[in-house]
Short mmCIF file of C-alpha atoms and ligand atoms in Angstrom, two decimals:
data_model
loop_
_atom_site.label_atom_id
_atom_site.label_comp_id
_atom_site.label_asym_id
_atom_site.label_seq_id
_atom_site.Cartn_x
_atom_site.Cartn_y
_atom_site.Cartn_z
CA UNK A 151 -50.57 74.78 -162.44
CA UNK A 152 -52.54 71.82 -160.82
CA UNK A 153 -52.66 71.79 -157.22
CA UNK A 154 -51.51 68.17 -157.25
CA UNK A 155 -48.34 67.69 -159.38
CA UNK A 156 -47.75 63.94 -159.53
CA UNK A 157 -45.71 61.96 -157.15
CA UNK A 158 -42.26 63.33 -158.30
CA UNK A 159 -42.85 66.97 -157.96
CA UNK A 160 -44.84 66.18 -154.63
CA UNK A 161 -42.11 64.12 -152.91
CA UNK A 162 -39.02 65.30 -154.88
CA UNK A 163 -36.81 65.41 -151.82
CA UNK A 164 -37.32 61.63 -151.37
CA UNK A 165 -36.68 60.63 -154.95
CA UNK A 166 -33.72 60.39 -157.12
CA UNK A 167 -34.08 63.30 -159.53
CA UNK A 168 -32.29 66.48 -160.49
CA UNK A 169 -33.67 69.83 -161.77
CA UNK A 170 -32.73 68.49 -165.26
CA UNK A 171 -34.67 65.07 -164.94
CA UNK A 172 -37.45 65.15 -167.85
CA UNK A 173 -40.32 64.17 -165.71
CA UNK A 174 -43.20 61.85 -167.35
CA UNK A 175 -46.42 62.27 -165.36
CA UNK A 176 -50.15 61.83 -165.33
CA UNK A 177 -50.45 63.52 -162.07
CA UNK A 178 -50.54 60.09 -160.30
CA UNK A 179 -50.98 59.58 -156.60
CA UNK A 180 -53.06 61.53 -154.14
CA UNK A 181 -55.52 58.51 -154.19
CA UNK A 182 -58.32 58.46 -151.63
CA UNK A 183 -57.95 57.35 -148.11
CA UNK A 184 -61.36 56.16 -147.21
CA UNK A 185 -62.66 55.34 -143.81
CA UNK A 186 -64.42 51.94 -143.90
CA UNK A 187 -67.29 52.28 -141.64
CA UNK A 188 -68.60 48.65 -141.70
CA UNK A 189 -65.28 47.12 -141.88
CA UNK A 190 -64.31 49.04 -138.83
CA UNK A 191 -67.27 47.84 -136.84
CA UNK A 192 -66.89 44.28 -137.86
CA UNK A 193 -63.13 44.19 -136.76
CA UNK A 194 -63.45 46.53 -133.91
CA UNK A 195 -60.72 48.60 -135.41
CA UNK A 196 -60.28 52.24 -137.21
CA UNK A 197 -59.96 50.86 -140.85
CA UNK A 198 -59.15 52.84 -143.85
CA UNK A 199 -58.86 51.77 -147.41
CA UNK A 200 -56.25 53.37 -149.68
CA UNK A 201 -57.98 53.10 -153.16
CA UNK A 202 -55.11 52.97 -155.64
CA UNK A 203 -57.54 52.12 -158.31
CA UNK A 204 -58.02 55.88 -158.44
CA UNK A 205 -54.55 56.33 -160.13
CA UNK A 206 -54.57 57.27 -163.92
CA UNK A 207 -54.41 53.83 -165.18
CA UNK A 208 -56.46 52.27 -162.41
CA UNK A 209 -53.68 50.66 -160.44
CA UNK A 210 -50.80 51.40 -157.97
CA UNK A 211 -48.37 50.74 -160.65
CA UNK A 212 -48.63 54.39 -161.87
CA UNK A 213 -46.58 55.54 -158.87
CA UNK A 214 -43.62 53.30 -159.77
CA UNK A 215 -43.94 53.49 -163.43
CA UNK A 216 -43.86 57.32 -163.33
CA UNK A 217 -40.52 57.16 -161.65
CA UNK A 218 -39.15 54.31 -163.78
CA UNK A 219 -40.17 55.67 -167.25
CA UNK A 220 -38.95 59.47 -166.18
CA UNK A 221 -35.47 57.57 -165.52
CA UNK A 222 -35.76 55.58 -168.82
CA UNK A 223 -36.06 58.85 -170.65
CA UNK A 224 -33.20 60.37 -168.65
CA UNK A 225 -31.01 57.38 -169.43
CA UNK A 226 -31.66 57.75 -173.09
CA UNK A 227 -33.48 54.47 -173.70
CA UNK A 228 -36.03 54.32 -176.78
CA UNK A 229 -37.96 51.30 -175.62
CA UNK A 230 -39.05 49.57 -172.49
CA UNK A 231 -40.06 45.99 -171.77
CA UNK A 232 -42.03 44.36 -168.93
CA UNK A 233 -43.48 40.87 -167.96
CA UNK A 234 -46.97 41.33 -166.48
CA UNK A 235 -50.20 39.83 -164.95
CA UNK A 236 -51.75 42.90 -166.42
CA UNK A 237 -51.44 46.16 -164.36
CA UNK A 238 -47.74 46.67 -164.90
CA UNK A 239 -48.32 46.26 -168.70
CA UNK A 240 -51.13 48.70 -168.61
CA UNK A 241 -49.27 51.30 -166.89
CA UNK A 242 -46.01 50.84 -168.72
CA UNK A 243 -47.81 51.03 -172.05
CA UNK A 244 -49.47 54.42 -170.85
CA UNK A 245 -46.39 56.00 -169.67
CA UNK A 246 -44.39 54.75 -172.64
CA UNK A 247 -46.86 56.41 -174.97
CA UNK A 248 -46.74 59.73 -173.24
CA UNK A 249 -42.87 59.50 -173.38
CA UNK A 250 -42.89 58.52 -177.03
CA UNK A 251 -41.14 55.25 -176.21
CA UNK A 252 -41.66 51.74 -177.70
CA UNK A 253 -43.24 49.39 -175.19
CA UNK A 254 -42.93 45.55 -175.19
CA UNK A 255 -45.13 43.49 -173.08
CA UNK A 256 -44.93 39.72 -172.14
CA UNK A 257 -47.90 38.13 -170.63
CA UNK A 258 -49.01 34.61 -169.66
CA UNK A 259 -51.49 33.48 -172.29
CA UNK A 260 -55.14 33.73 -171.34
CA UNK A 261 -54.58 34.82 -167.80
CA UNK A 262 -54.71 38.59 -168.06
CA UNK A 263 -58.01 40.43 -166.99
CA UNK A 264 -59.72 42.02 -170.19
CA UNK A 265 -59.53 45.67 -168.81
CA UNK A 266 -55.75 45.58 -168.48
CA UNK A 267 -55.05 43.86 -171.83
CA UNK A 268 -57.30 46.35 -173.49
CA UNK A 269 -55.30 49.34 -171.96
CA UNK A 270 -51.82 47.77 -173.11
CA UNK A 271 -53.34 47.39 -176.79
CA UNK A 272 -55.03 50.77 -176.87
CA UNK A 273 -51.59 52.58 -175.54
CA UNK A 274 -49.86 51.03 -178.52
CA UNK A 275 -47.72 48.40 -176.76
CA UNK A 276 -46.61 45.31 -178.60
CA UNK A 277 -48.13 42.60 -176.47
CA UNK A 278 -46.70 39.19 -176.55
CA UNK A 279 -48.78 36.28 -174.97
CA UNK A 280 -46.52 33.35 -174.05
CA UNK A 281 -47.05 29.73 -173.13
CA UNK A 282 -45.91 30.09 -169.60
CA UNK A 283 -46.65 31.83 -166.31
CA UNK A 284 -45.41 35.27 -165.03
CA UNK A 285 -42.36 33.88 -163.50
CA UNK A 286 -41.22 32.55 -166.78
CA UNK A 287 -42.15 35.76 -168.60
CA UNK A 288 -40.15 37.72 -166.26
CA UNK A 289 -36.97 35.43 -166.92
CA UNK A 290 -37.58 36.17 -170.65
CA UNK A 291 -37.58 39.66 -169.96
CA UNK A 292 -34.28 39.71 -168.15
CA UNK A 293 -32.68 37.88 -170.95
CA UNK A 294 -34.01 40.34 -173.37
CA UNK A 295 -32.77 43.41 -171.18
CA UNK A 296 -29.25 41.72 -171.01
CA UNK A 297 -28.93 41.51 -174.78
CA UNK A 298 -30.79 44.67 -176.16
CA UNK A 299 -30.90 48.29 -175.35
CA UNK A 300 -34.35 47.94 -173.76
CA UNK A 301 -35.04 49.27 -170.23
CA UNK A 302 -36.83 46.67 -167.97
CA UNK A 303 -39.66 48.40 -165.97
CA UNK A 304 -40.66 45.48 -163.75
CA UNK A 305 -40.17 46.07 -160.00
CA UNK A 306 -36.49 44.79 -160.34
CA UNK A 307 -35.85 48.10 -161.62
CA UNK A 308 -35.07 50.11 -158.34
CA UNK A 309 -36.86 53.16 -159.75
CA UNK A 310 -40.09 51.36 -159.50
CA UNK A 311 -39.75 50.77 -155.77
CA UNK A 312 -38.69 54.58 -155.33
CA UNK A 313 -41.91 55.72 -156.88
CA UNK A 314 -44.21 53.19 -155.12
CA UNK A 315 -42.79 54.13 -151.72
CA UNK A 316 -44.63 57.36 -151.95
CA UNK A 317 -47.86 55.54 -151.19
CA UNK A 318 -46.54 55.46 -147.53
CA UNK A 319 -45.82 59.18 -147.40
CA UNK A 320 -49.35 59.77 -148.54
CA UNK A 321 -51.06 57.70 -146.00
CA UNK A 322 -49.30 59.38 -143.21
CA UNK A 323 -49.96 62.78 -144.66
CA UNK A 324 -53.59 61.98 -145.03
CA UNK A 325 -53.70 60.72 -141.53
CA UNK A 326 -52.26 64.02 -140.14
CA UNK A 327 -49.11 62.38 -139.11
CA UNK A 328 -50.58 59.39 -137.49
CA UNK A 329 -48.93 55.93 -138.21
CA UNK A 330 -51.06 52.92 -138.99
CA UNK A 331 -50.57 50.13 -136.56
CA UNK A 332 -51.23 47.52 -139.34
CA UNK A 333 -50.61 47.84 -142.95
CA UNK A 334 -52.47 45.11 -144.95
CA UNK A 335 -51.41 44.53 -148.60
CA UNK A 336 -51.58 41.86 -151.20
CA UNK A 337 -48.24 40.28 -152.24
CA UNK A 338 -47.42 38.99 -155.64
CA UNK A 339 -44.10 39.64 -157.00
CA UNK A 340 -43.45 41.59 -153.75
CA UNK A 341 -42.31 44.92 -154.87
CA UNK A 342 -45.20 46.92 -153.38
CA UNK A 343 -44.74 45.60 -149.80
CA UNK A 344 -40.94 46.34 -150.13
CA UNK A 345 -41.79 49.88 -151.35
CA UNK A 346 -44.15 50.74 -148.59
CA UNK A 347 -41.91 49.40 -145.99
CA UNK A 348 -39.10 51.70 -147.55
CA UNK A 349 -41.36 54.55 -147.45
CA UNK A 350 -42.40 54.35 -143.96
CA UNK A 351 -38.65 53.71 -142.88
CA UNK A 352 -37.61 56.97 -144.82
CA UNK A 353 -40.39 59.06 -143.18
CA UNK A 354 -39.10 57.79 -139.71
CA UNK A 355 -35.33 58.40 -140.77
CA UNK A 356 -36.45 62.04 -141.64
CA UNK A 357 -38.14 62.37 -138.16
CA UNK A 358 -41.61 62.79 -139.76
CA UNK A 359 -42.97 59.88 -137.83
CA UNK A 360 -41.99 58.14 -134.52
CA UNK A 361 -43.35 54.64 -135.14
CA UNK A 362 -43.84 52.07 -137.80
CA UNK A 363 -46.70 49.93 -138.79
CA UNK A 364 -46.58 46.15 -138.86
CA UNK A 365 -46.45 44.92 -142.44
CA UNK A 366 -49.26 42.35 -142.98
CA UNK A 367 -48.69 40.80 -146.50
CA UNK A 368 -51.08 38.33 -147.95
CA UNK A 369 -50.70 35.86 -150.91
CA UNK A 370 -53.33 33.90 -152.48
CA UNK A 371 -53.25 30.17 -151.12
CA UNK A 372 -52.58 28.79 -154.58
CA UNK A 373 -49.77 31.17 -155.19
CA UNK A 374 -48.15 31.56 -151.79
CA UNK A 375 -44.32 30.69 -152.27
CA UNK A 376 -43.28 33.05 -149.36
CA UNK A 377 -45.78 31.57 -146.92
CA UNK A 378 -44.79 28.00 -147.94
CA UNK A 379 -41.05 28.71 -148.08
CA UNK A 380 -40.52 27.59 -151.59
CA UNK A 381 -41.23 28.50 -155.12
CA UNK A 382 -44.63 27.40 -156.54
CA UNK A 383 -44.03 25.89 -160.14
CA UNK A 384 -47.69 26.19 -161.15
CA UNK A 385 -49.23 29.02 -159.22
CA UNK A 386 -53.03 29.40 -159.50
CA UNK A 387 -55.70 31.71 -158.18
CA UNK A 388 -58.72 33.54 -159.29
CA UNK A 389 -56.68 36.69 -158.48
CA UNK A 390 -54.73 36.57 -161.59
CA UNK A 391 -52.79 39.90 -160.69
CA UNK A 392 -50.90 37.86 -157.93
CA UNK A 393 -50.68 34.46 -159.69
CA UNK A 394 -46.94 34.37 -159.03
CA UNK A 395 -44.85 31.51 -157.99
CA UNK A 396 -41.41 32.92 -157.44
CA UNK A 397 -41.52 36.70 -156.50
CA UNK A 398 -38.37 38.82 -157.50
CA UNK A 399 -38.43 40.75 -154.08
CA UNK A 400 -38.98 37.63 -151.92
CA UNK A 401 -35.99 38.45 -149.69
CA UNK A 402 -36.97 42.13 -149.31
CA UNK A 403 -40.68 41.21 -148.49
CA UNK A 404 -39.40 38.79 -145.71
CA UNK A 405 -37.21 41.69 -144.41
CA UNK A 406 -40.17 44.04 -144.29
CA UNK A 407 -42.15 41.35 -142.29
CA UNK A 408 -39.41 40.58 -139.91
CA UNK A 409 -38.21 44.07 -139.37
CA UNK A 410 -41.88 45.36 -138.64
CA UNK A 411 -42.97 42.34 -136.51
CA UNK A 412 -45.76 41.62 -139.15
CA UNK A 413 -46.66 38.75 -141.10
CA UNK A 414 -46.85 37.21 -144.59
CA UNK A 415 -49.80 34.83 -144.76
CA UNK A 416 -52.21 33.43 -147.29
CA UNK A 417 -56.00 33.74 -148.07
CA UNK A 418 -58.08 31.15 -150.15
CA UNK A 419 -59.80 32.20 -153.34
CA UNK A 420 -62.95 31.97 -151.40
CA UNK A 421 -61.88 34.39 -148.62
CA UNK A 422 -60.61 36.64 -151.61
CA UNK A 423 -63.98 36.52 -153.41
CA UNK A 424 -65.94 37.10 -149.99
CA UNK A 425 -64.15 40.42 -149.56
CA UNK A 426 -64.28 41.24 -153.43
CA UNK A 427 -68.03 41.22 -153.06
CA UNK A 428 -68.24 42.87 -149.55
CA UNK A 429 -66.24 45.97 -150.45
CA UNK A 430 -68.53 47.29 -153.46
CA UNK A 431 -71.68 46.21 -151.71
CA UNK A 432 -70.99 47.46 -148.12
CA UNK A 433 -68.24 49.95 -148.36
CA UNK A 434 -69.20 51.34 -152.08
CA UNK A 435 -65.68 50.64 -153.33
CA UNK A 436 -65.14 48.36 -156.25
CA UNK A 437 -61.77 46.89 -156.47
CA UNK A 438 -60.16 43.88 -158.37
CA UNK A 439 -59.87 40.39 -156.99
CA UNK A 440 -56.16 40.58 -155.99
CA UNK A 441 -56.79 43.86 -154.14
CA UNK A 442 -59.46 42.15 -152.02
CA UNK A 443 -56.76 39.96 -150.57
CA UNK A 444 -55.69 42.80 -148.14
CA UNK A 445 -59.09 42.95 -146.71
CA UNK A 446 -59.51 39.21 -146.57
CA UNK A 447 -56.32 39.05 -144.84
CA UNK A 448 -57.69 41.72 -142.22
CA UNK A 449 -60.89 39.67 -141.74
CA UNK A 450 -58.55 36.48 -141.38
CA UNK A 451 -56.41 38.25 -138.79
CA UNK A 452 -59.36 39.54 -136.72
CA UNK A 453 -60.95 36.19 -136.52
CA UNK A 454 -57.84 34.52 -135.37
CA UNK A 455 -57.88 37.07 -132.62
CA UNK A 456 -54.52 38.39 -133.74
CA UNK A 457 -55.72 42.12 -134.08
CA UNK A 458 -55.46 44.52 -131.18
CA UNK A 459 -58.76 46.27 -130.40
CA UNK A 460 -59.03 49.85 -131.52
CA UNK A 461 -55.92 49.60 -133.84
CA UNK A 462 -55.36 52.07 -136.72
CA UNK A 463 -55.42 49.87 -139.94
CA UNK A 464 -54.88 50.41 -143.53
CA UNK A 465 -55.70 48.08 -146.31
CA UNK A 466 -54.36 48.82 -149.69
CA UNK A 467 -56.74 48.38 -152.63
CA UNK A 468 -54.20 47.86 -155.44
CA UNK A 469 -56.37 47.98 -158.52
CA UNK A 470 -59.89 49.16 -159.68
CA UNK A 471 -62.72 46.68 -160.13
CA UNK A 472 -63.19 47.64 -163.84
CA UNK A 473 -60.08 46.02 -164.60
CA UNK A 474 -61.59 42.50 -164.48
CA UNK A 475 -65.27 42.74 -165.67
CA UNK A 476 -65.45 38.97 -166.24
CA UNK A 477 -64.83 38.18 -162.60
CA UNK A 478 -67.46 40.62 -161.60
CA UNK A 479 -70.00 39.27 -163.81
CA UNK A 480 -69.18 35.69 -163.05
CA UNK A 481 -70.15 36.47 -159.39
CA UNK A 482 -73.76 35.36 -160.35
CA UNK A 483 -75.77 38.68 -159.60
CA UNK A 484 -78.65 38.55 -162.01
CA UNK A 485 -80.26 41.42 -164.08
CA UNK A 486 -84.02 41.33 -164.60
CA UNK A 487 -84.98 41.10 -168.22
CA UNK A 488 -88.57 42.84 -168.21
CA UNK A 489 -90.68 44.80 -170.76
CA UNK A 490 -90.03 48.70 -170.78
CA UNK A 491 -93.06 49.19 -168.54
CA UNK A 492 -93.72 50.60 -165.13
CA UNK A 493 -95.71 47.79 -163.93
CA UNK A 494 -93.11 45.23 -164.83
CA UNK A 495 -90.42 47.03 -162.71
CA UNK A 496 -92.79 47.47 -159.77
CA UNK A 497 -93.76 43.84 -159.95
CA UNK A 498 -90.17 42.64 -159.56
CA UNK A 499 -89.66 45.28 -156.76
CA UNK A 500 -92.71 43.99 -155.01
CA UNK A 501 -94.14 47.33 -154.39
N1 F0G B 691 -52.52 43.85 -156.71
C1 F0G B 691 -52.60 44.08 -158.02
C2 F0G B 691 -53.93 44.55 -158.58
C3 F0G B 691 -51.44 43.90 -158.89
O1 F0G B 691 -51.64 44.17 -160.17
C4 F0G B 691 -50.19 43.17 -158.38
C5 F0G B 691 -49.21 42.95 -158.96
C6 F0G B 691 -50.39 43.08 -156.94
C7 F0G B 691 -51.39 43.35 -156.09
C8 F0G B 691 -49.02 42.52 -156.13
O2 F0G B 691 -48.07 43.63 -156.13
O3 F0G B 691 -46.19 42.29 -157.30
O4 F0G B 691 -45.76 44.33 -155.96
O5 F0G B 691 -46.41 42.27 -154.74
N2 F0G B 691 -49.08 42.96 -160.40
C9 F0G B 691 -48.01 42.80 -161.20
C10 F0G B 691 -48.31 43.11 -162.44
C11 F0G B 691 -47.22 41.58 -161.10
O6 F0G B 691 -47.56 42.54 -163.52
O7 F0G B 691 -49.35 43.90 -162.79
P1 F0G B 691 -46.47 43.23 -156.10
#
């Protein structure tokens, strides 16, 4: 028996399962909580990065998908469907393959990072690219779910939130019971901020912790409906994972913000890309562009003088950098094309 048994076995008492529930797992969760030395120095805080890219399909979605697909099997469905900006589809396709379910994926045409698309395809999902954005794809999925016996595994499925809340438990456990002062997180469809807040609150209700973090959600400036207070018809951002104009969990995200005395703010694509390059080069951790929004948010908050010195800070890095190789290559770093000779290398190095 592996020492880490996946989120359902590890957090069974907090999750809607019985002894008969047929668990579908890849041993997700238990992702590294990494002290960020340079970022801590820069922001005068104690900063940790929760690297959710270390989950089995490379994003935080595996926590929620483990729970959702487990319940799909328990409910007796034979097929699942999701709209996705990429990661949900990759995770759904993998868990569906493991459970022997059909998987239908609806994605906005041309706006999915290659790593994510290749995952959905290789796991055997039927992938439909539609002329429309994520919000329209999700509307279509809801219609399909109403009409056909297909289980929707987007975060409007409450079991997704249940699975994802385990991230909060893990952070507290990895900090030996300490509670972050600030929890920075990217916001797209707003399921994850909802889930983390639920997790922290449940740990408090159970007496495992005494305080709660401020929830600090960050949207991309071109896709910031919650910040601007209205849906965005044509959301745009380099961070395609959070290119969402009408988040399904809008109200819950606002509740997390207000109850925790936190904020939901936005960061520009330039700010996102600065952190996207900073993390792999200065901290050694490669995340995808949307994930860097949490760190960009931390830097913005620090610069605005709104961060209490010495605070314990968590930034969620939601997905692995390998998900979006195009974005990485487009950052302009060059390779050196040289003959296969020592002298040629040494010359470039200036030795
Ligand atoms: N970061 C990444 C890497 C994501 O893939 C997503 C959402 C988010 C952040 C935002 O999380 O939606 O819970 O607020 N991706 C979804 C998808 C929409 O289809 O993969 P959220």
